[in-house]
Structure formats: structure tokens, C-alpha cells
Amino acid sequence: MGWRGILGFEYGIVQAPLGPDISGPELVAAVANAGGLGILRAPDWEAPDYLRELIRKTRTLTDKPFGVGVVLAFPHEENIKAILNEKVAVLQVYWGECSNQLVQESHCAGVKVVPQVGSLEETRKALEAGVDAIIVQGREAGGHVIGQEGLISLLPRVVDLIGDQDIPVIAAGGIVDARGYVAALALGAQGVCLGTRFVATLESCAHPTYKRKLVELDKTEYTNIFGRARWPNAPQRALQTPFFNDWKDIPAHENELNQPVIGHSTVHGIEKEIRRLAGAVPNVTATGDIESMAMYAGEGVGLINEILPAGEVVKRLVDGAQLLIQTQFSGLCT
């Protein structure tokens, strides 16, 4: 299984599902080919045929296993059927109830289920449902954030709760490099899940301006100004762009529905208008006022200084972590 593998993957490196379609086949395949777990992002509406094509396209680019992420807050039953029919390695779920029935149906199809949780309570429910691994998300994470606790305090509590059960814990939130990886291992995780770092890769479907901002800017804020109408009560961590700093104090009743259209994009094959304050980040097809669109990022964004190939991100995490453990920590035991 190689060094620190999880769930049958060579390495304990997970590329988070990046909405709305930022983690496409190219990114997921690149991560898979490097030995990590790449995760496609399912559409937030029922599109089983489209999703099947997405999975099949990814399989033309890699013969390694990969996953698909589904946000349970949106219509998803047909999409999940397609995922199980295609026998993808991992179904990653978020923001909704990961039921025992869902886990059983997935296991019958040979698919492992990995929910992302943000609290001890959610962890308990996931364990009762019989999941295969758990991603623990700290409040440092970019994009939509489900919990309120920082990773450094939440993660060891989840590890203690799981105890000697054979359920790997994967740490998410603010992790960008080998130092974060080793820190997560020290807290009891067996793997790490990175989002922002994989947005800033050659293969990600993010708009070039969004990628450039991740390199240039280094401050984020926990907010709820984006996408209030489409996905209520779903706070997010966003990059402090000039647009964000101008708009971050808008009244609670304001949302994207009464805002002007500032651009257009094609998301999962469907033409979309982008209104100001909409919740979706700009993908490579986005046109219009890109700088005024949502740009999500985790607190680790200040550590991102260049756009890298995704395979190089995985390699640096693994090589760097091994080196750190051998050089910095091996002497601690003597």
C-alpha cells in the first residue's frame, strides 16, 4: 500500500471535491495517477447521464480509483444511483444526513462512503451509519464550512471517539504543505484533504484570475454573503479580494436574487447567469466581471506561492512529510 496509505490508495492525500465543477476529470485523474484520492464534484441538480459521462471521461485519463463528492443539501438521489452503478471507489458526502441506508446501498455496490463532518455530534452519527472513513473539517477550511471548531482541537477529539475502530480519519482545513500533513498525523489523522491547494493547480478548472488571486492574496474571512438565496445557512470562507472587502458588511436580508448579472459561465454543461453575490466561484468558462465573483479559500492560502501540477502537489506532500519525520522528529526518541 506504500507509505501511509488509506482506503486502498497509495497515499493518504485527498483532493477535496471542488464546486461547482472545479475538480473535473483532468484534476482528479492527475491526483489519482500520483497515488492520491481525487474527487469529482457532482452537479447540485439531478444530472445522472452527465455525471456518468464525467466518470467515464475520468476513466479515460487514469486506470486508478477515484471518488465523487455529493452535497446532500441539493437533489441527489439519481446522481448517487449513477455513482453506484459506475462503481466508483469512493462516495464522498457533505452537508446532510449520511444515512445507514445510503451506506448499505453503497457497500452493496462495492463503493466506500466517506462523509465530511464538522463536529463530534456529526461524527457520532456517521459512525452509527457505518461509514468507511471520516473527513474532519476545521473552521479554517475554504468554501462552505459546516462546523465552528478549529482543526487542532476538533481532530484529536474525533480520533479519540473512534478509538480502535478501523475507520481512518482525514484532516481538512488550512492544510497546504508537508508541515500541515505531518501536524495532522501527529494529531491522529491518517490522511489529509486539501481544497485550496488543488484549486491552484494547472489541471483545476478554476478561472485563471481566481488561481492568480490565490497566489497573490493571503487573507480570508469567514462570511455568509455569497449565495444566501440558493444555499441558506451555509457560511463560507472567502478570499479577501477588493470586491469582498467592499461588500462584506451587506445587510442580512440582501442576497443574490436582487443583484445584477455580472457574468456568464457553463457549469456541468448548462449555461448559467452569474449574479453579483452568487455562491459559485468562476470556472474557466466564466466571462464578465470575474474580480467581483466569489473566490473561496482556506486560511492556508498564504502558503500558496505558485500554480503547480497536481501530481507535484501530491509528490511534495509525501516527500516533504517523510523528510520532516526523518530529520526533525527521528531524534526526539533518542
Tab-separated table of C-alpha atoms in Angstrom:
chain	number	residue	atom	x	y	z
A	1	MET	CA	0.000	0.000	0.000
A	2	GLY	CA	3.009	2.304	0.201
A	3	TRP	CA	3.725	4.981	2.762
A	4	ARG	CA	0.738	5.964	4.919
A	5	GLY	CA	-1.940	4.761	2.520
A	6	ILE	CA	-5.670	4.880	3.272
A	7	LEU	CA	-8.730	3.118	1.834
A	8	GLY	CA	-6.575	1.178	-0.613
A	9	PHE	CA	-4.995	4.340	-2.060
A	10	GLU	CA	-1.230	4.605	-2.187
A	11	TYR	CA	-1.055	7.818	-0.167
A	12	GLY	CA	-3.256	9.490	2.427
A	13	ILE	CA	-3.661	12.588	0.266
A	14	VAL	CA	-7.213	13.565	-0.706
A	15	GLN	CA	-8.145	16.262	-3.200
A	16	ALA	CA	-11.400	17.752	-1.937
A	17	PRO	CA	-14.399	17.875	-4.303
A	18	LEU	CA	-14.303	21.462	-5.546
A	19	GLY	CA	-17.604	23.057	-6.544
A	20	PRO	CA	-19.301	23.764	-8.738
A	21	ASP	CA	-17.099	21.895	-11.235
A	22	ILE	CA	-13.538	22.980	-10.405
A	23	SER	CA	-12.372	19.401	-9.762
A	24	GLY	CA	-13.037	17.930	-13.194
A	25	PRO	CA	-11.657	14.802	-14.861
A	26	GLU	CA	-8.207	16.300	-15.567
A	27	LEU	CA	-7.532	17.273	-11.957
A	28	VAL	CA	-8.994	14.092	-10.468
A	29	ALA	CA	-7.029	11.887	-12.868
A	30	ALA	CA	-3.788	13.759	-12.166
A	31	VAL	CA	-4.231	13.242	-8.416
A	32	ALA	CA	-5.170	9.569	-8.934
A	33	ASN	CA	-2.157	8.963	-11.169
A	34	ALA	CA	0.082	10.428	-8.440
A	35	GLY	CA	-1.301	7.961	-5.854
A	36	GLY	CA	-3.805	10.228	-4.112
A	37	LEU	CA	-7.604	10.177	-3.880
A	38	GLY	CA	-9.036	12.627	-6.406
A	39	ILE	CA	-12.720	13.502	-6.053
A	40	LEU	CA	-15.026	14.750	-8.818
A	41	ARG	CA	-17.816	17.142	-7.856
A	42	ALA	CA	-21.338	16.016	-8.773
A	43	PRO	CA	-23.739	18.712	-10.045
A	44	ASP	CA	-26.036	20.316	-7.465
A	45	TRP	CA	-29.032	19.140	-9.515
A	46	GLU	CA	-30.069	15.740	-10.851
A	47	ALA	CA	-27.926	15.000	-13.929
A	48	PRO	CA	-27.179	11.256	-13.824
A	49	ASP	CA	-26.328	10.901	-17.519
A	50	TYR	CA	-23.975	13.857	-17.423
A	51	LEU	CA	-22.342	12.534	-14.246
A	52	ARG	CA	-21.871	9.115	-15.840
A	53	GLU	CA	-20.035	10.783	-18.735
A	54	LEU	CA	-17.874	12.723	-16.273
A	55	ILE	CA	-16.893	9.481	-14.533
A	56	ARG	CA	-16.188	7.744	-17.838
A	57	LYS	CA	-14.114	10.654	-19.097
A	58	THR	CA	-12.027	10.475	-15.906
A	59	ARG	CA	-11.501	6.748	-16.532
A	60	THR	CA	-10.030	7.515	-19.960
A	61	LEU	CA	-7.360	9.596	-18.168
A	62	THR	CA	-6.498	7.200	-15.342
A	63	ASP	CA	-6.824	3.499	-14.537
A	64	LYS	CA	-6.548	4.277	-10.813
A	65	PRO	CA	-9.558	4.526	-8.470
A	66	PHE	CA	-11.136	7.897	-7.595
A	67	GLY	CA	-14.212	9.345	-5.901
A	68	VAL	CA	-17.242	11.574	-6.463
A	69	GLY	CA	-18.451	14.192	-3.991
A	70	VAL	CA	-22.149	14.884	-3.470
A	71	VAL	CA	-23.672	17.755	-1.474
A	72	LEU	CA	-26.732	16.227	0.186
A	73	ALA	CA	-28.375	19.654	0.624
A	74	PHE	CA	-29.331	19.538	-3.090
A	75	PRO	CA	-31.284	16.979	-5.188
A	76	HIS	CA	-29.011	13.941	-5.434
A	77	GLU	CA	-30.804	10.564	-5.499
A	78	GLU	CA	-30.405	9.945	-9.244
A	79	ASN	CA	-26.820	11.184	-9.162
A	80	ILE	CA	-25.954	8.760	-6.374
A	81	LYS	CA	-27.562	5.895	-8.328
A	82	ALA	CA	-25.310	6.758	-11.266
A	83	ILE	CA	-22.242	6.819	-8.991
A	84	LEU	CA	-23.100	3.403	-7.545
A	85	ASN	CA	-23.884	1.945	-10.983
A	86	GLU	CA	-20.479	3.114	-12.193
A	87	LYS	CA	-18.872	1.526	-9.104
A	88	VAL	CA	-16.653	4.498	-8.349
A	89	ALA	CA	-14.228	3.744	-5.493
A	90	VAL	CA	-15.459	6.388	-3.039
A	91	LEU	CA	-18.690	8.325	-2.497
A	92	GLN	CA	-17.885	11.470	-0.525
A	93	VAL	CA	-20.885	13.206	1.055
A	94	TYR	CA	-21.340	16.536	2.800
A	95	TRP	CA	-23.958	18.816	4.308
A	96	GLY	CA	-26.791	16.426	5.017
A	97	GLU	CA	-27.607	13.111	6.659
A	98	CYS	CA	-25.319	10.248	5.759
A	99	SER	CA	-27.870	7.508	6.489
A	100	ASN	CA	-27.317	3.855	7.231
A	101	GLN	CA	-29.402	3.045	4.148
A	102	LEU	CA	-27.110	5.119	1.921
A	103	VAL	CA	-24.059	3.380	3.368
A	104	GLN	CA	-25.594	-0.090	2.900
A	105	GLU	CA	-26.596	0.611	-0.708
A	106	SER	CA	-23.101	1.905	-1.423
A	107	HIS	CA	-21.440	-1.103	0.172
A	108	CYS	CA	-23.654	-3.429	-1.893
A	109	ALA	CA	-22.257	-1.704	-4.993
A	110	GLY	CA	-18.693	-2.010	-3.683
A	111	VAL	CA	-18.424	1.738	-3.056
A	112	LYS	CA	-16.860	3.182	0.122
A	113	VAL	CA	-18.631	6.076	1.863
A	114	VAL	CA	-16.688	8.990	3.344
A	115	PRO	CA	-18.651	11.883	4.892
A	116	GLN	CA	-17.136	15.245	5.778
A	117	VAL	CA	-18.077	16.368	9.289
A	118	GLY	CA	-17.501	19.492	11.347
A	119	SER	CA	-18.379	18.361	14.866
A	120	LEU	CA	-18.278	15.489	17.344
A	121	GLU	CA	-22.074	15.063	17.035
A	122	GLU	CA	-21.843	14.606	13.270
A	123	THR	CA	-19.003	12.129	13.783
A	124	ARG	CA	-21.177	10.024	16.119
A	125	LYS	CA	-23.977	9.889	13.528
A	126	ALA	CA	-21.536	8.934	10.770
A	127	LEU	CA	-20.083	6.116	12.885
A	128	GLU	CA	-23.588	4.789	13.598
A	129	ALA	CA	-24.275	4.792	9.843
A	130	GLY	CA	-21.263	2.513	9.273
A	131	VAL	CA	-19.043	4.765	7.139
A	132	ASP	CA	-15.603	3.724	5.859
A	133	ALA	CA	-13.630	6.845	6.772
A	134	ILE	CA	-14.330	10.373	8.018
A	135	ILE	CA	-13.088	13.738	6.797
A	136	VAL	CA	-12.916	16.188	9.710
A	137	GLN	CA	-13.247	19.785	8.546
A	138	GLY	CA	-11.951	22.631	10.695
A	139	ARG	CA	-13.244	26.195	10.522
A	140	GLU	CA	-10.011	27.123	8.729
A	141	ALA	CA	-11.263	25.457	5.553
A	142	GLY	CA	-12.135	27.339	2.387
A	143	GLY	CA	-15.525	27.215	0.684
A	144	HIS	CA	-18.594	26.130	2.630
A	145	VAL	CA	-17.777	25.427	6.270
A	146	ILE	CA	-20.058	23.189	8.296
A	147	GLY	CA	-18.616	23.489	11.819
A	148	GLN	CA	-17.311	26.089	14.238
A	149	GLU	CA	-14.261	24.389	15.735
A	150	GLY	CA	-10.655	24.738	14.723
A	151	LEU	CA	-8.999	21.610	13.365
A	152	ILE	CA	-6.272	21.385	16.019
A	153	SER	CA	-8.818	20.899	18.817
A	154	LEU	CA	-11.559	19.010	16.940
A	155	LEU	CA	-9.372	16.435	15.190
A	156	PRO	CA	-7.916	14.654	18.266
A	157	ARG	CA	-11.380	14.503	19.847
A	158	VAL	CA	-12.719	12.732	16.759
A	159	VAL	CA	-9.713	10.392	16.814
A	160	ASP	CA	-10.413	9.590	20.499
A	161	LEU	CA	-14.106	8.991	19.780
A	162	ILE	CA	-13.299	6.495	17.008
A	163	GLY	CA	-10.793	4.746	19.267
A	164	ASP	CA	-9.649	1.383	17.946
A	165	GLN	CA	-12.317	1.124	15.222
A	166	ASP	CA	-10.709	0.682	11.810
A	167	ILE	CA	-12.017	3.968	10.396
A	168	PRO	CA	-9.356	6.325	9.023
A	169	VAL	CA	-9.664	9.987	9.947
A	170	ILE	CA	-8.754	12.519	7.261
A	171	ALA	CA	-7.965	16.096	8.298
A	172	ALA	CA	-9.252	19.088	6.305
A	173	GLY	CA	-8.923	22.823	6.765
A	174	GLY	CA	-5.950	25.084	6.123
A	175	ILE	CA	-3.540	22.281	5.144
A	176	VAL	CA	-1.329	23.218	2.208
A	177	ASP	CA	2.106	21.647	2.598
A	178	ALA	CA	4.075	18.821	4.209
A	179	ARG	CA	4.217	20.608	7.565
A	180	GLY	CA	0.422	20.645	7.778
A	181	TYR	CA	0.344	16.989	6.725
A	182	VAL	CA	2.761	15.952	9.495
A	183	ALA	CA	0.886	18.082	12.043
A	184	ALA	CA	-2.352	16.296	11.125
A	185	LEU	CA	-0.633	12.905	11.511
A	186	ALA	CA	0.624	13.984	14.949
A	187	LEU	CA	-2.982	14.809	15.930
A	188	GLY	CA	-4.038	11.281	14.985
A	189	ALA	CA	-5.213	11.634	11.385
A	190	GLN	CA	-4.220	9.053	8.793
A	191	GLY	CA	-4.670	11.336	5.821
A	192	VAL	CA	-5.235	14.936	4.772
A	193	CYS	CA	-7.771	16.550	2.460
A	194	LEU	CA	-6.723	19.692	0.586
A	195	GLY	CA	-9.054	22.011	-1.296
A	196	THR	CA	-7.490	25.426	-1.902
A	197	ARG	CA	-4.084	23.987	-2.773
A	198	PHE	CA	-5.695	21.874	-5.531
A	199	VAL	CA	-7.690	24.836	-6.893
A	200	ALA	CA	-4.304	26.459	-7.534
A	201	THR	CA	-3.085	23.698	-9.869
A	202	LEU	CA	-2.584	23.553	-13.625
A	203	GLU	CA	-5.328	20.948	-14.005
A	204	SER	CA	-8.061	22.626	-11.953
A	205	CYS	CA	-10.998	24.136	-13.863
A	206	ALA	CA	-10.834	27.408	-11.900
A	207	HIS	CA	-10.683	30.639	-13.878
A	208	PRO	CA	-7.061	31.864	-14.312
A	209	THR	CA	-7.906	35.083	-12.422
A	210	TYR	CA	-9.141	33.047	-9.422
A	211	LYS	CA	-5.946	30.969	-9.456
A	212	ARG	CA	-3.827	34.121	-9.672
A	213	LYS	CA	-5.652	35.675	-6.691
A	214	LEU	CA	-4.911	32.564	-4.593
A	215	VAL	CA	-1.207	33.184	-5.208
A	216	GLU	CA	-1.348	36.977	-4.772
A	217	LEU	CA	-3.619	37.349	-1.721
A	218	ASP	CA	-3.141	35.857	1.736
A	219	LYS	CA	-6.152	36.835	3.845
A	220	THR	CA	-9.517	35.054	4.140
A	221	GLU	CA	-12.692	35.693	6.090
A	222	TYR	CA	-15.497	33.534	7.455
A	223	THR	CA	-18.623	35.054	5.927
A	224	ASN	CA	-22.093	34.304	4.575
A	225	ILE	CA	-22.560	36.991	1.909
A	226	PHE	CA	-22.392	34.628	-1.075
A	227	GLY	CA	-25.289	32.513	-2.348
A	228	ARG	CA	-27.664	33.224	0.539
A	229	ALA	CA	-30.767	32.537	-1.557
A	230	ARG	CA	-29.617	29.339	-3.259
A	231	TRP	CA	-27.957	27.760	-0.216
A	232	PRO	CA	-29.161	29.425	3.006
A	233	ASN	CA	-27.392	28.964	6.342
A	234	ALA	CA	-24.243	27.794	4.583
A	235	PRO	CA	-21.383	30.060	5.694
A	236	GLN	CA	-18.214	30.077	3.673
A	237	ARG	CA	-14.572	31.111	3.943
A	238	ALA	CA	-13.676	33.509	1.154
A	239	LEU	CA	-10.586	35.303	-0.080
A	240	GLN	CA	-10.424	38.949	0.967
A	241	THR	CA	-10.477	40.379	-2.545
A	242	PRO	CA	-11.102	44.116	-3.063
A	243	PHE	CA	-14.693	43.239	-4.033
A	244	PHE	CA	-15.193	41.197	-0.874
A	245	ASN	CA	-13.877	43.951	1.365
A	246	ASP	CA	-16.289	46.446	-0.243
A	247	TRP	CA	-19.332	44.158	0.137
A	248	LYS	CA	-18.712	42.083	3.263
A	249	ASP	CA	-20.965	44.172	5.515
A	250	ILE	CA	-24.172	43.972	3.457
A	251	PRO	CA	-27.403	43.625	5.488
A	252	ALA	CA	-28.587	40.124	6.377
A	253	HIS	CA	-31.708	40.351	4.185
A	254	GLU	CA	-29.741	41.102	0.995
A	255	ASN	CA	-28.965	38.224	-1.388
A	256	GLU	CA	-28.011	37.489	-4.987
A	257	LEU	CA	-31.610	37.481	-6.290
A	258	ASN	CA	-31.903	41.259	-6.365
A	259	GLN	CA	-28.391	41.828	-7.704
A	260	PRO	CA	-27.404	42.491	-11.328
A	261	VAL	CA	-25.980	39.834	-13.654
A	262	ILE	CA	-22.203	40.343	-13.762
A	263	GLY	CA	-21.203	37.415	-15.971
A	264	HIS	CA	-21.964	34.042	-17.518
A	265	SER	CA	-20.479	30.565	-17.367
A	266	THR	CA	-21.117	26.981	-18.384
A	267	VAL	CA	-21.357	24.685	-15.338
A	268	HIS	CA	-21.648	20.941	-15.900
A	269	GLY	CA	-22.838	21.571	-19.443
A	270	ILE	CA	-25.506	24.133	-18.517
A	271	GLU	CA	-25.357	27.863	-19.351
A	272	LYS	CA	-25.662	29.959	-16.183
A	273	GLU	CA	-26.051	33.640	-15.431
A	274	ILE	CA	-23.800	34.810	-12.608
A	275	ARG	CA	-25.344	37.451	-10.375
A	276	ARG	CA	-23.330	39.578	-8.012
A	277	LEU	CA	-23.064	37.770	-4.622
A	278	ALA	CA	-23.832	34.387	-6.239
A	279	GLY	CA	-22.271	31.452	-4.415
A	280	ALA	CA	-20.363	29.733	-7.229
A	281	VAL	CA	-16.708	30.510	-7.895
A	282	PRO	CA	-15.698	31.325	-11.502
A	283	ASN	CA	-14.640	28.337	-13.591
A	284	VAL	CA	-12.540	28.521	-16.738
A	285	THR	CA	-15.603	29.306	-18.912
A	286	ALA	CA	-16.669	32.318	-16.806
A	287	THR	CA	-16.920	35.685	-18.555
A	288	GLY	CA	-17.729	39.151	-17.273
A	289	ASP	CA	-16.585	40.827	-14.057
A	290	ILE	CA	-14.501	37.926	-12.714
A	291	GLU	CA	-12.921	40.008	-9.941
A	292	SER	CA	-16.375	40.572	-8.377
A	293	MET	CA	-17.226	36.855	-8.187
A	294	ALA	CA	-16.944	34.644	-5.095
A	295	MET	CA	-13.434	33.285	-4.569
A	296	TYR	CA	-13.231	30.747	-1.769
A	297	ALA	CA	-10.003	29.911	0.030
A	298	GLY	CA	-8.856	28.331	3.279
A	299	GLU	CA	-6.644	30.003	5.863
A	300	GLY	CA	-3.593	28.232	4.406
A	301	VAL	CA	-3.809	30.327	1.219
A	302	GLY	CA	-0.883	32.481	2.375
A	303	LEU	CA	1.340	29.411	1.912
A	304	ILE	CA	0.406	29.104	-1.783
A	305	ASN	CA	3.024	30.886	-3.883
A	306	GLU	CA	2.736	29.235	-7.280
A	307	ILE	CA	0.417	27.269	-9.545
A	308	LEU	CA	1.688	23.668	-9.628
A	309	PRO	CA	0.785	20.452	-11.458
A	310	ALA	CA	-1.499	18.420	-9.172
A	311	GLY	CA	0.859	15.441	-9.273
A	312	GLU	CA	3.643	17.678	-7.990
A	313	VAL	CA	1.436	18.792	-5.075
A	314	VAL	CA	0.959	15.144	-4.065
A	315	LYS	CA	4.657	14.343	-4.505
A	316	ARG	CA	5.809	17.327	-2.435
A	317	LEU	CA	3.392	16.438	0.369
A	318	VAL	CA	4.599	12.855	0.554
A	319	ASP	CA	8.314	13.505	0.069
A	320	GLY	CA	8.251	16.517	2.362
A	321	ALA	CA	6.417	14.684	5.131
A	322	GLN	CA	8.827	11.740	5.007
A	323	LEU	CA	11.800	14.118	5.134
A	324	LEU	CA	10.333	16.090	8.047
A	325	ILE	CA	9.680	12.959	10.063
A	326	GLN	CA	13.168	11.577	9.365
A	327	THR	CA	15.095	14.806	10.011
A	328	GLN	CA	13.063	16.836	12.520
A	329	PHE	CA	11.409	14.160	14.599
A	330	SER	CA	13.509	10.996	14.492
A	331	GLY	CA	15.928	12.450	17.058
A	332	LEU	CA	13.148	13.082	19.557
A	333	CYS	CA	13.137	9.435	20.559
A	334	THR	CA	16.865	9.039	21.303
